[in-house]
JSON list of C-alpha atoms in Angstrom, two decimals:
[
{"chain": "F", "resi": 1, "resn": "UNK", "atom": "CA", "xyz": [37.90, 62.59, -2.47]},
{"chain": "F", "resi": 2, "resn": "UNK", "atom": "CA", "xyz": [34.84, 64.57, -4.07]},
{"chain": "F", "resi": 3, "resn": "UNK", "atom": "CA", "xyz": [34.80, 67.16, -5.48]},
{"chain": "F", "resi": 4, "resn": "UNK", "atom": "CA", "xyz": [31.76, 69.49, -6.03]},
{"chain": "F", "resi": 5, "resn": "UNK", "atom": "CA", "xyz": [31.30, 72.58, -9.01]},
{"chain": "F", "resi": 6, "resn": "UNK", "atom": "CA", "xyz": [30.33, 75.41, -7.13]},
{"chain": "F", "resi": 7, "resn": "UNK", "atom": "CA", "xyz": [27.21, 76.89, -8.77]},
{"chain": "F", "resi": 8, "resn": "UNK", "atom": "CA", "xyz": [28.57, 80.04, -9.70]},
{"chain": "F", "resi": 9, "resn": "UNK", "atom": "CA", "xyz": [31.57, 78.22, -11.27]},
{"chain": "F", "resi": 10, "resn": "UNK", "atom": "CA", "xyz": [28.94, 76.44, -13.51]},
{"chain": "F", "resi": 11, "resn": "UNK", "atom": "CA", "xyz": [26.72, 79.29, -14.10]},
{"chain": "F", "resi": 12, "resn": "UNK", "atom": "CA", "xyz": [29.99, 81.00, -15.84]},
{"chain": "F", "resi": 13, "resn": "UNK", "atom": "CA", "xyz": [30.75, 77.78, -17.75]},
{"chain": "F", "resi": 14, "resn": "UNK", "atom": "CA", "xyz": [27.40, 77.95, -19.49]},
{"chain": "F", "resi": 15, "resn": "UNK", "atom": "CA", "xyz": [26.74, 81.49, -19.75]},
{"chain": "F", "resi": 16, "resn": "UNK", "atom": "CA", "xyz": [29.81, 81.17, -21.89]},
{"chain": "F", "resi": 17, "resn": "UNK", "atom": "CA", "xyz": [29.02, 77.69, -23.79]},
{"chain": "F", "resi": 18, "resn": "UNK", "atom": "CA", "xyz": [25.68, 79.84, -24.45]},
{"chain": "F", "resi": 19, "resn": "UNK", "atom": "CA", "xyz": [27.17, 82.62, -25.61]},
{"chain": "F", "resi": 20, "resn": "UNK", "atom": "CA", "xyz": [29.79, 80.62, -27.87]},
{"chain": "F", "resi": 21, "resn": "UNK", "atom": "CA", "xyz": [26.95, 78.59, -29.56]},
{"chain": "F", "resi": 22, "resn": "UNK", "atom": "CA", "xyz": [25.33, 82.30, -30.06]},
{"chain": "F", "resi": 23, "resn": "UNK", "atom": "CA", "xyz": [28.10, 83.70, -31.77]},
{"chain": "F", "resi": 24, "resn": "UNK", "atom": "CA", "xyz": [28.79, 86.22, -29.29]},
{"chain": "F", "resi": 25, "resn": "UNK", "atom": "CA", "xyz": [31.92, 87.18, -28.85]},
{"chain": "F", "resi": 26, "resn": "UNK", "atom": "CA", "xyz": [31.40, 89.84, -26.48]},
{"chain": "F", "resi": 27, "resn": "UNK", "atom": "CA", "xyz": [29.66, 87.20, -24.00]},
{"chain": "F", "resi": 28, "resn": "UNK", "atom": "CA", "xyz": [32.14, 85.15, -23.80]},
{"chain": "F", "resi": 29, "resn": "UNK", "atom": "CA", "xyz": [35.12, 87.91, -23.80]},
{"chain": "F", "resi": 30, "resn": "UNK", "atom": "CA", "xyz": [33.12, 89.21, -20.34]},
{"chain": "F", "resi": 31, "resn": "UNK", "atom": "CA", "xyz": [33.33, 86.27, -18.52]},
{"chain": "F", "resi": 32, "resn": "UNK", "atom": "CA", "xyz": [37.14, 85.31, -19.31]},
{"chain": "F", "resi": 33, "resn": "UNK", "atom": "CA", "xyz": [40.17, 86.78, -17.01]},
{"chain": "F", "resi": 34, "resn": "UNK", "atom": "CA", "xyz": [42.72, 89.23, -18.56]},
{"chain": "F", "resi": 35, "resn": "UNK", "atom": "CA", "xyz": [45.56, 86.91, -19.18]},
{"chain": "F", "resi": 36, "resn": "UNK", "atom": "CA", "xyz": [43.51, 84.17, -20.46]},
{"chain": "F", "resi": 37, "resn": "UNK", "atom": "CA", "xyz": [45.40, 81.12, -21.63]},
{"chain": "F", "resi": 38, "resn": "UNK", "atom": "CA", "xyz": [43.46, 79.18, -24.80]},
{"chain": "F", "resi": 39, "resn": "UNK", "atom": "CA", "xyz": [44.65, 76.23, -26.24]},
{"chain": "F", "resi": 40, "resn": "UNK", "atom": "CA", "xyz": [43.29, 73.74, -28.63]},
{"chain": "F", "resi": 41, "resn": "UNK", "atom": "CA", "xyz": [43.92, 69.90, -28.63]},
{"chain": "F", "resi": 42, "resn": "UNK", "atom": "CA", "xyz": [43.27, 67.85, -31.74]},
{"chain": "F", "resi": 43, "resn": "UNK", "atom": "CA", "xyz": [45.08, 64.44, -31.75]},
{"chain": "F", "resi": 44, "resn": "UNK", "atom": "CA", "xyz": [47.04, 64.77, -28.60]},
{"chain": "F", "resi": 45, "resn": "UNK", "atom": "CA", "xyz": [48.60, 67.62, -30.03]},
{"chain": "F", "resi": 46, "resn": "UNK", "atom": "CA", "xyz": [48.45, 71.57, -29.29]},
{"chain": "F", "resi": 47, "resn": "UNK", "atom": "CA", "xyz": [47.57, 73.13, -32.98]},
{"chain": "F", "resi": 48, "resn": "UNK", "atom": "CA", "xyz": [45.94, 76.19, -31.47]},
{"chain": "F", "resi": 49, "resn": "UNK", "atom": "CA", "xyz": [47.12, 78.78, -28.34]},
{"chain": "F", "resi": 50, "resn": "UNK", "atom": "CA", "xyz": [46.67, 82.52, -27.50]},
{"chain": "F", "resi": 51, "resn": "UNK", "atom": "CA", "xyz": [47.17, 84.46, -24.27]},
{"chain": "F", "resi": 52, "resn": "UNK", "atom": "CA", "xyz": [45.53, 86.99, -23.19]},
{"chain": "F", "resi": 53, "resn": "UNK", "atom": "CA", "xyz": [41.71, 88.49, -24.15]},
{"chain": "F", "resi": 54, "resn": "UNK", "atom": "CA", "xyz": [42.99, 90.53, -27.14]},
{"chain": "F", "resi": 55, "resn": "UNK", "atom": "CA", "xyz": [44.34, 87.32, -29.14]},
{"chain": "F", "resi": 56, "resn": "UNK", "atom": "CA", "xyz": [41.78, 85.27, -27.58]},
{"chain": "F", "resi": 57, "resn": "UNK", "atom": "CA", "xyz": [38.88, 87.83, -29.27]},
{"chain": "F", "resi": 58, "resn": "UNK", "atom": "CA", "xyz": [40.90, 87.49, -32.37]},
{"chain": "F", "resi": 59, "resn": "UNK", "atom": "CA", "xyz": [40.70, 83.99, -32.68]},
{"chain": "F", "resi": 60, "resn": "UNK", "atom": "CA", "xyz": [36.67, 83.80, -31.81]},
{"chain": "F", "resi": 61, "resn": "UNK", "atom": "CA", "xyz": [35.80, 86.40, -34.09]},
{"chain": "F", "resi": 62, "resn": "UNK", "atom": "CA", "xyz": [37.92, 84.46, -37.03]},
{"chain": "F", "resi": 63, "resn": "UNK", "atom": "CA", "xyz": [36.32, 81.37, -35.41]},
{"chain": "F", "resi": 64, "resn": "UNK", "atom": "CA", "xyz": [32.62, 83.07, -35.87]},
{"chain": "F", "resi": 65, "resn": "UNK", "atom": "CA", "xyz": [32.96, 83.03, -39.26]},
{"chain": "F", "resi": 66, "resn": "UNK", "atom": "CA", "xyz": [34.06, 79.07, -39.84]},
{"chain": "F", "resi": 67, "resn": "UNK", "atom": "CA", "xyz": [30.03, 78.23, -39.25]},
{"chain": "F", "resi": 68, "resn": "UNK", "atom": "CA", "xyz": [27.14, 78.79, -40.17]},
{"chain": "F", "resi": 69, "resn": "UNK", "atom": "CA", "xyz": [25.52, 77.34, -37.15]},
{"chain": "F", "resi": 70, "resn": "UNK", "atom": "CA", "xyz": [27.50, 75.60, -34.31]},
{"chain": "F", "resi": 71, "resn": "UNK", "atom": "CA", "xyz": [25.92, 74.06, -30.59]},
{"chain": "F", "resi": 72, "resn": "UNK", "atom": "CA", "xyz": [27.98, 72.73, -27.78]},
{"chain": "F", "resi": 73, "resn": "UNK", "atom": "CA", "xyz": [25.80, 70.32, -25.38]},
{"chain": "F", "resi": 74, "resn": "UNK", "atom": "CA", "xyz": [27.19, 70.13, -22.05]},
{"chain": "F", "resi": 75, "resn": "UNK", "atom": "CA", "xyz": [26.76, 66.29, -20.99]},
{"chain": "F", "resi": 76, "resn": "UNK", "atom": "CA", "xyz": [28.62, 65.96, -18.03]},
{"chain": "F", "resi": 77, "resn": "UNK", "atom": "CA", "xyz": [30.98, 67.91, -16.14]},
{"chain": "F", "resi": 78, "resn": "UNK", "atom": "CA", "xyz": [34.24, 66.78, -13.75]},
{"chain": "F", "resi": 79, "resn": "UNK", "atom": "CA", "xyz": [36.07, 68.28, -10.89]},
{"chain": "F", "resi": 80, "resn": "UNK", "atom": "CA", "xyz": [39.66, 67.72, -10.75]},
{"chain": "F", "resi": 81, "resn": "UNK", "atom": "CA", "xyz": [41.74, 69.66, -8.55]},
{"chain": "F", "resi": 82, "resn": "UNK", "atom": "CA", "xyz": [41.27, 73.23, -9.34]},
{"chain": "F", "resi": 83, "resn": "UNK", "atom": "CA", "xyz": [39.84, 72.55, -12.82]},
{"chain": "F", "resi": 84, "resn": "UNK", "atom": "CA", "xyz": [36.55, 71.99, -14.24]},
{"chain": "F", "resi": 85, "resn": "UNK", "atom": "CA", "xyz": [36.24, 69.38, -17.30]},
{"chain": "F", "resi": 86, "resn": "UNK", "atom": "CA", "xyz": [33.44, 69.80, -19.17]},
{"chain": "F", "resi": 87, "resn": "UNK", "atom": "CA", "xyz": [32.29, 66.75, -21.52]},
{"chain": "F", "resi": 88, "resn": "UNK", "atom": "CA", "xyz": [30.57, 68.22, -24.56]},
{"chain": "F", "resi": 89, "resn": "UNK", "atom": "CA", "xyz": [28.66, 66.97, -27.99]},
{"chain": "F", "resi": 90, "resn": "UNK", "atom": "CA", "xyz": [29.54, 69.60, -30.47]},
{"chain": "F", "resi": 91, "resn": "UNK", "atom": "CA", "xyz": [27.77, 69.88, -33.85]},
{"chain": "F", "resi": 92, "resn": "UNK", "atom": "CA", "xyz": [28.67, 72.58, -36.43]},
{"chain": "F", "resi": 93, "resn": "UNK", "atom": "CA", "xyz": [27.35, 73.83, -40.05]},
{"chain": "F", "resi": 94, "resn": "UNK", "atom": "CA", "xyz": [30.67, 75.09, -41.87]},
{"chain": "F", "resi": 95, "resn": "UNK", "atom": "CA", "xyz": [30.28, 78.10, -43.70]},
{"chain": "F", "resi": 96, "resn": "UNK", "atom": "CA", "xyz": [33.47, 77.86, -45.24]},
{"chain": "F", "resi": 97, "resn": "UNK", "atom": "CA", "xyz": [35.99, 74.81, -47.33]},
{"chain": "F", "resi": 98, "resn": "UNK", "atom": "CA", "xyz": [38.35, 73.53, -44.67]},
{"chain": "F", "resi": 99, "resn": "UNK", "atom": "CA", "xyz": [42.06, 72.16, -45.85]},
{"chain": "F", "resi": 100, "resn": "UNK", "atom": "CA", "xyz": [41.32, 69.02, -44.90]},
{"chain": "F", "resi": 101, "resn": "UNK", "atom": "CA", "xyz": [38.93, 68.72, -47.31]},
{"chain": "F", "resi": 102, "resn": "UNK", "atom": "CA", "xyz": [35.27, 69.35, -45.64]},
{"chain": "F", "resi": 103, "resn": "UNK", "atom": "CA", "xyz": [33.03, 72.10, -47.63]},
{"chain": "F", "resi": 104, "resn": "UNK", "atom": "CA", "xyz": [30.54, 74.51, -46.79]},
{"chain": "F", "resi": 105, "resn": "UNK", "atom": "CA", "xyz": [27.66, 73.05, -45.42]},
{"chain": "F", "resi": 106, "resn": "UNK", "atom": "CA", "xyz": [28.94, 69.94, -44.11]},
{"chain": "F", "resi": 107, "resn": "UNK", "atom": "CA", "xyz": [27.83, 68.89, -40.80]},
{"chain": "F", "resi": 108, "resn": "UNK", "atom": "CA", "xyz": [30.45, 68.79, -38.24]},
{"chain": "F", "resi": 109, "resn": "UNK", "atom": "CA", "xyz": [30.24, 66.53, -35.45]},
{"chain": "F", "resi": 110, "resn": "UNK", "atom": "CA", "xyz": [32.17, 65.21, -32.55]},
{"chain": "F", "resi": 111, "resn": "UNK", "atom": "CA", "xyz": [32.62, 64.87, -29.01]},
{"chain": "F", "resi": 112, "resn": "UNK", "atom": "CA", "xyz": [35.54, 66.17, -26.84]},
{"chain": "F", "resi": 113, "resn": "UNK", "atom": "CA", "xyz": [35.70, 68.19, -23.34]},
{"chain": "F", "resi": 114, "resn": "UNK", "atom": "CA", "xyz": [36.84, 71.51, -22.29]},
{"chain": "F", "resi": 115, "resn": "UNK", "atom": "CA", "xyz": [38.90, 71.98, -19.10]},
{"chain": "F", "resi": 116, "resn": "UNK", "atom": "CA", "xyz": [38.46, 75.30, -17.67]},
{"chain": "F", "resi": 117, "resn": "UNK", "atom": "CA", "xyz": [40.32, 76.98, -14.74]},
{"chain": "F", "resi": 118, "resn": "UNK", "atom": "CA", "xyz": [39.37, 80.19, -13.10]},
{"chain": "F", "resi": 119, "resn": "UNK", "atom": "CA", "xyz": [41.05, 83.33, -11.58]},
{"chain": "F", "resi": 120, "resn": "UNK", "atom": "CA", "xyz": [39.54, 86.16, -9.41]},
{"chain": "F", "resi": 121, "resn": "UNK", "atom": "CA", "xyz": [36.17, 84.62, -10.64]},
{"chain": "F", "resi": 122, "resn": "UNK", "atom": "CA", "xyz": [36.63, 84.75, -14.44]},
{"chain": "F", "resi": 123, "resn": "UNK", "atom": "CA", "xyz": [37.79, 81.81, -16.71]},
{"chain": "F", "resi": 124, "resn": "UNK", "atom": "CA", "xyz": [41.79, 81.90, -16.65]},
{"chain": "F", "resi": 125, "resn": "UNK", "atom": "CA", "xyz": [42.20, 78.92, -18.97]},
{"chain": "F", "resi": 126, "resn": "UNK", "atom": "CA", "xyz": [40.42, 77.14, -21.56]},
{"chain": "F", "resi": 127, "resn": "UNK", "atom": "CA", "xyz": [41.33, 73.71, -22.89]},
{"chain": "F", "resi": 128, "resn": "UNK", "atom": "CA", "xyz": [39.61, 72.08, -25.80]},
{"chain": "F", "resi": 129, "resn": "UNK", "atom": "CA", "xyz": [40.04, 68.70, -26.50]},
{"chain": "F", "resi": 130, "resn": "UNK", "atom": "CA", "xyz": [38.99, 66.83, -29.80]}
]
């Protein structure tokens, strides 16, 4: 079975990669449903989840000020069900040390996909995977 993106599912999908490499938080807090469900893979493992926009701002704002500079290039996307994978390069500038020992300045780079669902038209979930 295929399955197609609508265009108006995309369009909201990189309005809000656009917005995210722009550091606006704003953008991307207009597009995303009230009960919004975030969470972050790295390793198989959840280390990252908020619900709802007001914890979900939180997190972006904190998240603004991690880089200096930070792009995510949409490569491909994938329709599964009633969610939307997204395959994405992602390169960053850190503006801050990390714990696991990258400094500010170092380049960031990786690839990994976000899964996004949507609700009444507006992004209900958001799943990163690195």
């Amino acid at each position: 079975m295929i399955h197609l993106i609508s265009s108006e599912a995309k369009e909201i999908i990189e309005n809000y990669v656009e917005a995210y490499n722009s550091f606006d938080v704003s953008g991307m807090i207009k597009l995303l449903h009230q009960n919004i469900l975030f969470r972050n893979y790295a390793n198989g493992e959840v280390n990252t989840e908020t619900k709802g926009i007001q914890a979900f701002r939180e997190l972006a704002e904190k998240s603004t000020m991690t880089f200096s500079s930070r792009r995510q290039n949409i490569t491909d996307y994938n329709v599964t069900d009633d969610k939307i994978e997204v395959f994405i390069d992602y390169e960053g500038i850190l503006a801050v040390d990390l714990p696991n020992g990258l400094k500010t300045g170092n380049k960031v780079q990786l690839k990994g996909k976000s899964v996004f669902k949507f609700e009444e038209g507006k992004i209900s979930l958001i799943e990163d995977y690195s």
